[in-house]
PDB file of C-alpha atoms and ligand atoms in Angstrom:
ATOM      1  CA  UNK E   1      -3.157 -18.756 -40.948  1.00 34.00           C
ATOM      2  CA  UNK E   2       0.178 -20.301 -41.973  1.00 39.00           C
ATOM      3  CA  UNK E   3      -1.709 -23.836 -41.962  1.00 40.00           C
ATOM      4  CA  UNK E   4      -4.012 -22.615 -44.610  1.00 38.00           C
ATOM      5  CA  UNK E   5      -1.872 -21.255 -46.898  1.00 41.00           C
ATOM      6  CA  UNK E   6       0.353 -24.440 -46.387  1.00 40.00           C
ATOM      7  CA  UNK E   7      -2.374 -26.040 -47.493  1.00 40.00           C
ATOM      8  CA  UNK E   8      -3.520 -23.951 -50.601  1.00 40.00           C
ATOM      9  CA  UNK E   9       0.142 -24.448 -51.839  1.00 39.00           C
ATOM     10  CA  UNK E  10      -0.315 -28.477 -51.315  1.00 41.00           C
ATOM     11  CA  UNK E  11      -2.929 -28.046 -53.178  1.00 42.00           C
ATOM     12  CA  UNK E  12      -1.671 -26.274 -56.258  1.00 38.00           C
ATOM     13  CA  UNK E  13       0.837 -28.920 -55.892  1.00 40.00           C
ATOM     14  CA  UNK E  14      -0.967 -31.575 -55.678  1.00 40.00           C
ATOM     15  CA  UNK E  15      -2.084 -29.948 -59.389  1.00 37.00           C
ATOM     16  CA  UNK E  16       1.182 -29.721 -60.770  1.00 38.00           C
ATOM     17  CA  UNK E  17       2.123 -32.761 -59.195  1.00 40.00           C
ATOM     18  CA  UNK E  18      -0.066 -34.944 -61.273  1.00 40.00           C
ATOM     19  CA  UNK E  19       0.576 -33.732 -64.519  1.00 41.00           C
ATOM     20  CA  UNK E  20       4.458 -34.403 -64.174  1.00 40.00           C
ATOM     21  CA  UNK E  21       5.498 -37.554 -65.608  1.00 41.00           C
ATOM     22  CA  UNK E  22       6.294 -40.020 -62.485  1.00 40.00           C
ATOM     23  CA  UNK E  23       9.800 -40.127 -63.144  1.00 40.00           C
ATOM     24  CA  UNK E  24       9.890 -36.389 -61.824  1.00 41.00           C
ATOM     25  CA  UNK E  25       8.543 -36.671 -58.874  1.00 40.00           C
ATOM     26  CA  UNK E  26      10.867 -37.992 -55.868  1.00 40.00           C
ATOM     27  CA  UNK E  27       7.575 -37.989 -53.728  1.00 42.00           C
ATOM     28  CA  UNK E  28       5.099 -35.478 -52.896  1.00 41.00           C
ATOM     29  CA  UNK E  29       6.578 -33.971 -49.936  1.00 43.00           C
ATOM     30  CA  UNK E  30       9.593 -32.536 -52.154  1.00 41.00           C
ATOM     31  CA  UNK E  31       7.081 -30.572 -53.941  1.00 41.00           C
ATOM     32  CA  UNK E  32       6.930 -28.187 -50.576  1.00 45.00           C
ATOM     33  CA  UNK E  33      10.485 -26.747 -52.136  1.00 43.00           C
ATOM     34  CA  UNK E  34      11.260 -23.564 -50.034  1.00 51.00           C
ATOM     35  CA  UNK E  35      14.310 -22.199 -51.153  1.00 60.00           C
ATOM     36  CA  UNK E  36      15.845 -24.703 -53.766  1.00 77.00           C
ATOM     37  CA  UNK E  37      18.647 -26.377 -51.183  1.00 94.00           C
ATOM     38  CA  UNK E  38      18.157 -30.332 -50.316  1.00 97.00           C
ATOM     39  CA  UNK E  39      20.243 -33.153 -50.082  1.00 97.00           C
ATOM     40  CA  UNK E  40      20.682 -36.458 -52.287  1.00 97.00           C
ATOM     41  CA  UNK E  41      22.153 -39.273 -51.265  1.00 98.00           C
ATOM     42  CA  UNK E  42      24.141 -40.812 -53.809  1.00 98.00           C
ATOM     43  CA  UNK E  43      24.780 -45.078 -53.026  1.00 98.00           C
ATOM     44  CA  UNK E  44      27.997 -46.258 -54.485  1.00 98.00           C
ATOM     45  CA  UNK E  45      27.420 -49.287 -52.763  1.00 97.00           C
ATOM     46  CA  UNK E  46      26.917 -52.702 -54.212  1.00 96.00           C
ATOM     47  CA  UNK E  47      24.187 -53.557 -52.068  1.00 96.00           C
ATOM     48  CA  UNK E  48      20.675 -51.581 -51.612  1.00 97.00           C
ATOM     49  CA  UNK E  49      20.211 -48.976 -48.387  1.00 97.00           C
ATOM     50  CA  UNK E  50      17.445 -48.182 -47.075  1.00 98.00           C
ATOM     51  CA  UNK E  51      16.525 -44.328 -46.013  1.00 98.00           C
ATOM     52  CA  UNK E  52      14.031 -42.688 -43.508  1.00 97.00           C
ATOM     53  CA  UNK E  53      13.220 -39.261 -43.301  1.00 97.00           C
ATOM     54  CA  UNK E  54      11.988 -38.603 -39.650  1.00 96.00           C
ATOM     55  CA  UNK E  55      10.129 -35.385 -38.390  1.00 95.00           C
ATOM     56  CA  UNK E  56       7.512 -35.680 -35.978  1.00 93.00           C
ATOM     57  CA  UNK E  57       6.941 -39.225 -38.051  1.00 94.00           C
ATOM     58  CA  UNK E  58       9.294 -41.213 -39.726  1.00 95.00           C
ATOM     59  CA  UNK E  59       8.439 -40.981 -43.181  1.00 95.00           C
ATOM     60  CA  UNK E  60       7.984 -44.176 -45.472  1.00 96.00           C
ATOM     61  CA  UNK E  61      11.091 -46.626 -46.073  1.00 97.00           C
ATOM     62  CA  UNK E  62      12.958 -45.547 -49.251  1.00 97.00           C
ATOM     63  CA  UNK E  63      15.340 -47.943 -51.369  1.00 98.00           C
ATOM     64  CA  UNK E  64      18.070 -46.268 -52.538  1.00 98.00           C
ATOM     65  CA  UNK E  65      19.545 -48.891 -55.692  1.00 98.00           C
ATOM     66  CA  UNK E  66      23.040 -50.308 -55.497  1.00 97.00           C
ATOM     67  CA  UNK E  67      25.764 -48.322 -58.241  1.00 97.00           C
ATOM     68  CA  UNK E  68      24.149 -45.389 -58.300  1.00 97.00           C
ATOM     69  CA  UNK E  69      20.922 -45.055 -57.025  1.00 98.00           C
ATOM     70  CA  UNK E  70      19.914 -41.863 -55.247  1.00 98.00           C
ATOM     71  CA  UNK E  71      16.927 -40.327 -53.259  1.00 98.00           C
ATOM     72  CA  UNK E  72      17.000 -36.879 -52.760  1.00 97.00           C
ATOM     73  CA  UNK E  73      14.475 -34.162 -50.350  1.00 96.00           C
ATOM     74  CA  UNK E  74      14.363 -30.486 -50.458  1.00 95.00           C
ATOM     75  CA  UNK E  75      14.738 -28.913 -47.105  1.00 95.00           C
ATOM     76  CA  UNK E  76      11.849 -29.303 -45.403  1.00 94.00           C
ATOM     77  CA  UNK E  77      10.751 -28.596 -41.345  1.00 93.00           C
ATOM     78  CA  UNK E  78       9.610 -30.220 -38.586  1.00 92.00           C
ATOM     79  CA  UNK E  79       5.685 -29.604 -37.595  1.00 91.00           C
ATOM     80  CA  UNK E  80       7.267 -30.151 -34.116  1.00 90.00           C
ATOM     81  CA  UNK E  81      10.261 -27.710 -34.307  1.00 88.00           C
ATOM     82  CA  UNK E  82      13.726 -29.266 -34.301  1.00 87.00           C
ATOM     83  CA  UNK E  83      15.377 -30.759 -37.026  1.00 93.00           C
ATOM     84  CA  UNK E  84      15.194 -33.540 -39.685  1.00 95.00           C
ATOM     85  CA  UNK E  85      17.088 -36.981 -39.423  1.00 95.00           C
ATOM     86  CA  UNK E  86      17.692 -38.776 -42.602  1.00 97.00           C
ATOM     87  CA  UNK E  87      18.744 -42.233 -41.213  1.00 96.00           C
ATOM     88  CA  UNK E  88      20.272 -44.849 -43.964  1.00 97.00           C
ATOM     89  CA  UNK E  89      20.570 -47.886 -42.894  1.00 97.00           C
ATOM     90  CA  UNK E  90      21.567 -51.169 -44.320  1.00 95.00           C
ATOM     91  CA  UNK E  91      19.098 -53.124 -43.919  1.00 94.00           C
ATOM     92  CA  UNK E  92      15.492 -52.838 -43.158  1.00 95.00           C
ATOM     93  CA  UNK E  93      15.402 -53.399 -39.507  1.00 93.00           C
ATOM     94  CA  UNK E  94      17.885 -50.071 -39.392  1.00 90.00           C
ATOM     95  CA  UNK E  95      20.898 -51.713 -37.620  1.00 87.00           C
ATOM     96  CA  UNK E  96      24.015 -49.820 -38.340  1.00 89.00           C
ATOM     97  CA  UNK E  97      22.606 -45.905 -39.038  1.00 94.00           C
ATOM     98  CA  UNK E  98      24.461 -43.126 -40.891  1.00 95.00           C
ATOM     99  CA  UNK E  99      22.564 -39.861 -39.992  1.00 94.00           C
ATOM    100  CA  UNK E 100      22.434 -37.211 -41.677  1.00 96.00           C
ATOM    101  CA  UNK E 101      20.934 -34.274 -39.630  1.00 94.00           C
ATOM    102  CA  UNK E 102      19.378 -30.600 -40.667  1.00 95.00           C
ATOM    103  CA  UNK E 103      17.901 -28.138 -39.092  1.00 94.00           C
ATOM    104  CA  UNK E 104      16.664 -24.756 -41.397  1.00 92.00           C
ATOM    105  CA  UNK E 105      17.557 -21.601 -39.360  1.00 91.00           C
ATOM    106  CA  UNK E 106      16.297 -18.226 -41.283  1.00 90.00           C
ATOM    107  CA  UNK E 107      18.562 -17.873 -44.357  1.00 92.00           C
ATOM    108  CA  UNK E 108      21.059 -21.456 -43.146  1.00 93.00           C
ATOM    109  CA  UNK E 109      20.875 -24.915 -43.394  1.00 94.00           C
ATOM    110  CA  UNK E 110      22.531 -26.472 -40.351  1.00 94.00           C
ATOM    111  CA  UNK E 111      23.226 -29.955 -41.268  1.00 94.00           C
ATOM    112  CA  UNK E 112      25.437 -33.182 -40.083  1.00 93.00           C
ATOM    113  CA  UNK E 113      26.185 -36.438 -40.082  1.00 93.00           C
ATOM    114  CA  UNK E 114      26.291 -38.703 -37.331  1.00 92.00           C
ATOM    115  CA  UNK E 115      27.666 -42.321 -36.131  1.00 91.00           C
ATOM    116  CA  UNK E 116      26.264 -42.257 -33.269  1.00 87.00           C
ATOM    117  CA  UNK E 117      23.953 -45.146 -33.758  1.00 85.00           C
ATOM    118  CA  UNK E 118      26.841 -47.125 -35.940  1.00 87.00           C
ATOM    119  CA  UNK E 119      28.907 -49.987 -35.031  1.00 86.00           C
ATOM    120  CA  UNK E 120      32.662 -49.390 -35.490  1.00 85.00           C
ATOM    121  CA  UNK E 121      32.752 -52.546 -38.386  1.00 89.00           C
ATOM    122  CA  UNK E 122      29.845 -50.876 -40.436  1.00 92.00           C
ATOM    123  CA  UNK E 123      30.254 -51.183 -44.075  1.00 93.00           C
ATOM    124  CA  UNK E 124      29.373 -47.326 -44.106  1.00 95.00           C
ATOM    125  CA  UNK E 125      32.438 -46.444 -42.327  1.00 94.00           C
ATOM    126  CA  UNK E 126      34.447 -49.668 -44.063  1.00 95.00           C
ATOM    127  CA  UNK E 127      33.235 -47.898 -47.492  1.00 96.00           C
ATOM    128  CA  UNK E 128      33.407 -44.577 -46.660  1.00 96.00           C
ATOM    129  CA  UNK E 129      31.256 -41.525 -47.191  1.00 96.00           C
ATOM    130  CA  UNK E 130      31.045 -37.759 -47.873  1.00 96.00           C
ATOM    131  CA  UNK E 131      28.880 -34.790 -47.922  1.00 96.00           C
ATOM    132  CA  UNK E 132      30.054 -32.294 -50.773  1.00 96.00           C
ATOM    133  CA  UNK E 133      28.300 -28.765 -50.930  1.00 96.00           C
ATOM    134  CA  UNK E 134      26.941 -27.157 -54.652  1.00 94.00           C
ATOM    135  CA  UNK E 135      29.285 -24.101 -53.495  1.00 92.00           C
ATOM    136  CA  UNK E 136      31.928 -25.029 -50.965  1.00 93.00           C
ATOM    137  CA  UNK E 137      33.340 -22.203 -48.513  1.00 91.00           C
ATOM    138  CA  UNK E 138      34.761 -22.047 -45.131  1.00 89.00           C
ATOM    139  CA  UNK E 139      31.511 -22.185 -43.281  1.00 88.00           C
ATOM    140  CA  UNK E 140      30.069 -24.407 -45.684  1.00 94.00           C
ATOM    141  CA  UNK E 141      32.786 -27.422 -46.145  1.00 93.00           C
ATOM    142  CA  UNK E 142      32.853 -30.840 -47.283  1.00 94.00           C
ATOM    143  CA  UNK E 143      32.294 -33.204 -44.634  1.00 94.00           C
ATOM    144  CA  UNK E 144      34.734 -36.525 -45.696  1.00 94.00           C
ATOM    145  CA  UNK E 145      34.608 -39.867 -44.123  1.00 94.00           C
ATOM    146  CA  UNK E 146      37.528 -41.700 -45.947  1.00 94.00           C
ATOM    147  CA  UNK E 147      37.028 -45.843 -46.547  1.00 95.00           C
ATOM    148  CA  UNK E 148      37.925 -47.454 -42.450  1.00 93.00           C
ATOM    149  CA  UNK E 149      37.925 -44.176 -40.869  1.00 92.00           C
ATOM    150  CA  UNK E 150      36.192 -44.811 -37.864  1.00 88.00           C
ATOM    151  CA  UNK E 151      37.179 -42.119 -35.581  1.00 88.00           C
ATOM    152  CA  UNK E 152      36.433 -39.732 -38.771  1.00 89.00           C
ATOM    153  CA  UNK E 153      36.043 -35.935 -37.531  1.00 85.00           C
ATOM    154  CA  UNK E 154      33.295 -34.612 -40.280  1.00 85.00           C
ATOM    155  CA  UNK E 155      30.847 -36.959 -38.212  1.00 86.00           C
ATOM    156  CA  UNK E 156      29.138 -36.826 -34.939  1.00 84.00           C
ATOM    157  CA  UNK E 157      30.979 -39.452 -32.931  1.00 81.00           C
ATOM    158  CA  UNK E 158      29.571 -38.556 -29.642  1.00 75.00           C
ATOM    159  CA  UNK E 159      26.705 -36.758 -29.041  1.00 71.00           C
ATOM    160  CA  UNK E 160      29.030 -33.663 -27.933  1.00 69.00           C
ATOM    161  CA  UNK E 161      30.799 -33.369 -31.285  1.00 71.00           C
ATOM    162  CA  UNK E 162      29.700 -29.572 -32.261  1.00 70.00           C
ATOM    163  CA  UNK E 163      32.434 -29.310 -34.569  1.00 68.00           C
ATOM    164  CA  UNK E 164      30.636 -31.491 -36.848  1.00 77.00           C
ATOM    165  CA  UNK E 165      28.185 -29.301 -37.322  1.00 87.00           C
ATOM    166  CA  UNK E 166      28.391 -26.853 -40.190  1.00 91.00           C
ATOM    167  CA  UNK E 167      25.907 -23.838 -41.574  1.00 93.00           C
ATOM    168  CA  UNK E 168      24.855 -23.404 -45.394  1.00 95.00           C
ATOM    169  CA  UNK E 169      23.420 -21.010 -47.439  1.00 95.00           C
ATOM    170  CA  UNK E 170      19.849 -22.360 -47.693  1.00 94.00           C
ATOM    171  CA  UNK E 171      19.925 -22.465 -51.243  1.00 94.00           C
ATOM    172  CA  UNK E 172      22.488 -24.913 -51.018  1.00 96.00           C
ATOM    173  CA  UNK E 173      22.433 -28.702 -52.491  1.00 96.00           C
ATOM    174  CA  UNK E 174      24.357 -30.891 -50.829  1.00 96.00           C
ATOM    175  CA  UNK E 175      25.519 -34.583 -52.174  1.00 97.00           C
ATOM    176  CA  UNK E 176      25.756 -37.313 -49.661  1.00 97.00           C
ATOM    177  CA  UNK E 177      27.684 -40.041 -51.646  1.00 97.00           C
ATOM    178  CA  UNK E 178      27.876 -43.535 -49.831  1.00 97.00           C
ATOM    179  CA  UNK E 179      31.163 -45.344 -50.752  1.00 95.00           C
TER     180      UNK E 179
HETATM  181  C1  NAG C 201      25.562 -34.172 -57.019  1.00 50.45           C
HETATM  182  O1  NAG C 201      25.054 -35.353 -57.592  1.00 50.45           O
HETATM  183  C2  NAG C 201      24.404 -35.125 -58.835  1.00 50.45           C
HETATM  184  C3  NAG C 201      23.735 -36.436 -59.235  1.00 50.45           C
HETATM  185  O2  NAG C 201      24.626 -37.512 -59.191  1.00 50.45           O
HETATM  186  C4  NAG C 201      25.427 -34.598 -59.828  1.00 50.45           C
HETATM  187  O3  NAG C 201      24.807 -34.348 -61.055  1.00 50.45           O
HETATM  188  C5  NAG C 201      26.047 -33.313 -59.284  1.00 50.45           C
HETATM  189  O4  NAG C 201      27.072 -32.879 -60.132  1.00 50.45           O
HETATM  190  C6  NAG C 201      26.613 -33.538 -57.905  1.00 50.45           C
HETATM  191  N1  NAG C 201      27.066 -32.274 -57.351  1.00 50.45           N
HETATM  192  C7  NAG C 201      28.210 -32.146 -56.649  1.00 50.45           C
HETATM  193  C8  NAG C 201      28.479 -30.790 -56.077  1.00 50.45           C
HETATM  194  O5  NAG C 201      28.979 -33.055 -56.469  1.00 50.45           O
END
């Protein structure tokens, strides 16, 4: 039942889709928009990265320019249950990965971001990097990863670090800057 009518909407967007101008579309599965929350990812960096999106498959390599470039996805799920990594990486063989983790729950957005798979001498943590909510409140905070912080608390460190994990209003866009 839900499969069908996931795919009657794909289809209607696959419609709409094609008569936006290119430049509009980030790629097709943004059009399954839900709520109107996502997260871009902002690179300040003077070098290219390189972004996944993994679900149940990891989703096609994305460039994300140098000074300025951005790729951005609206919330979407995981076929499989569990959540959705964004990893960023450096380079294309995805040595050095910033995570950023979500999970929709009902009405929240549980997101984070993680080091876990990042060596201490990254130039993610040497550059710095921050999450920043559309509406910032106590539950929903900015998540700040100052230039050489690399014990920085807003991230997953360890796989144990559940204070790193924060809940947003679904609705909510949040801005991953790198650098
Ligand atoms: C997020 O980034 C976009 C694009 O750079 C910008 O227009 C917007 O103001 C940013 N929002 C926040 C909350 O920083």
């Amino acid at each position: 039942m839900m499969f069908a009518k996931t795919l009657g909407i794909a289809s209607l967007f696959s419609v709409i889709a094609s008569a936006l101008p290119q430049d509009m579309m980030v790629s097709r599965e943004d059009m399954f928009r839900r709520d109107g929350g996502g997260v871009t990812i902002i690179n300040n960096l003077q070098q290219d990265v390189y972004a996944w999106s993994v679900a149940d498959v990891v989703g096609p390599m994305q460039t994300i320019n140098s000074g300025g470039g951005i790729y951005s996805e609206n919330w979407r799920t995981n076929p499989n249950g569990g959540g959705i990594s964004i990893k960023i990486a450096l380079n294309q063989e995805q040595q050095d990965v910033l995570q950023f983790e979500y999970t929709e729950s009902g009405d929240t957005i549980f997101w984070d971001l993680s080091c876990i798979n990042m060596d201490s001498s990254s130039m993610f943590i040497n550059s710095g990097f921050a999450v920043v909510p559309s509406d910032v409140t106590s539950t929903c905070p900015s998540a700040i990863c100052t230039a050489g912080d690399s014990a920085c608390s807003a991230a997953y460190l360890q796989p144990t670090d559940d204070y790193a994990t924060h809940g947003c209003p679904i609705s909510t866009a949040l801005n991953l800057s790198i650098g």
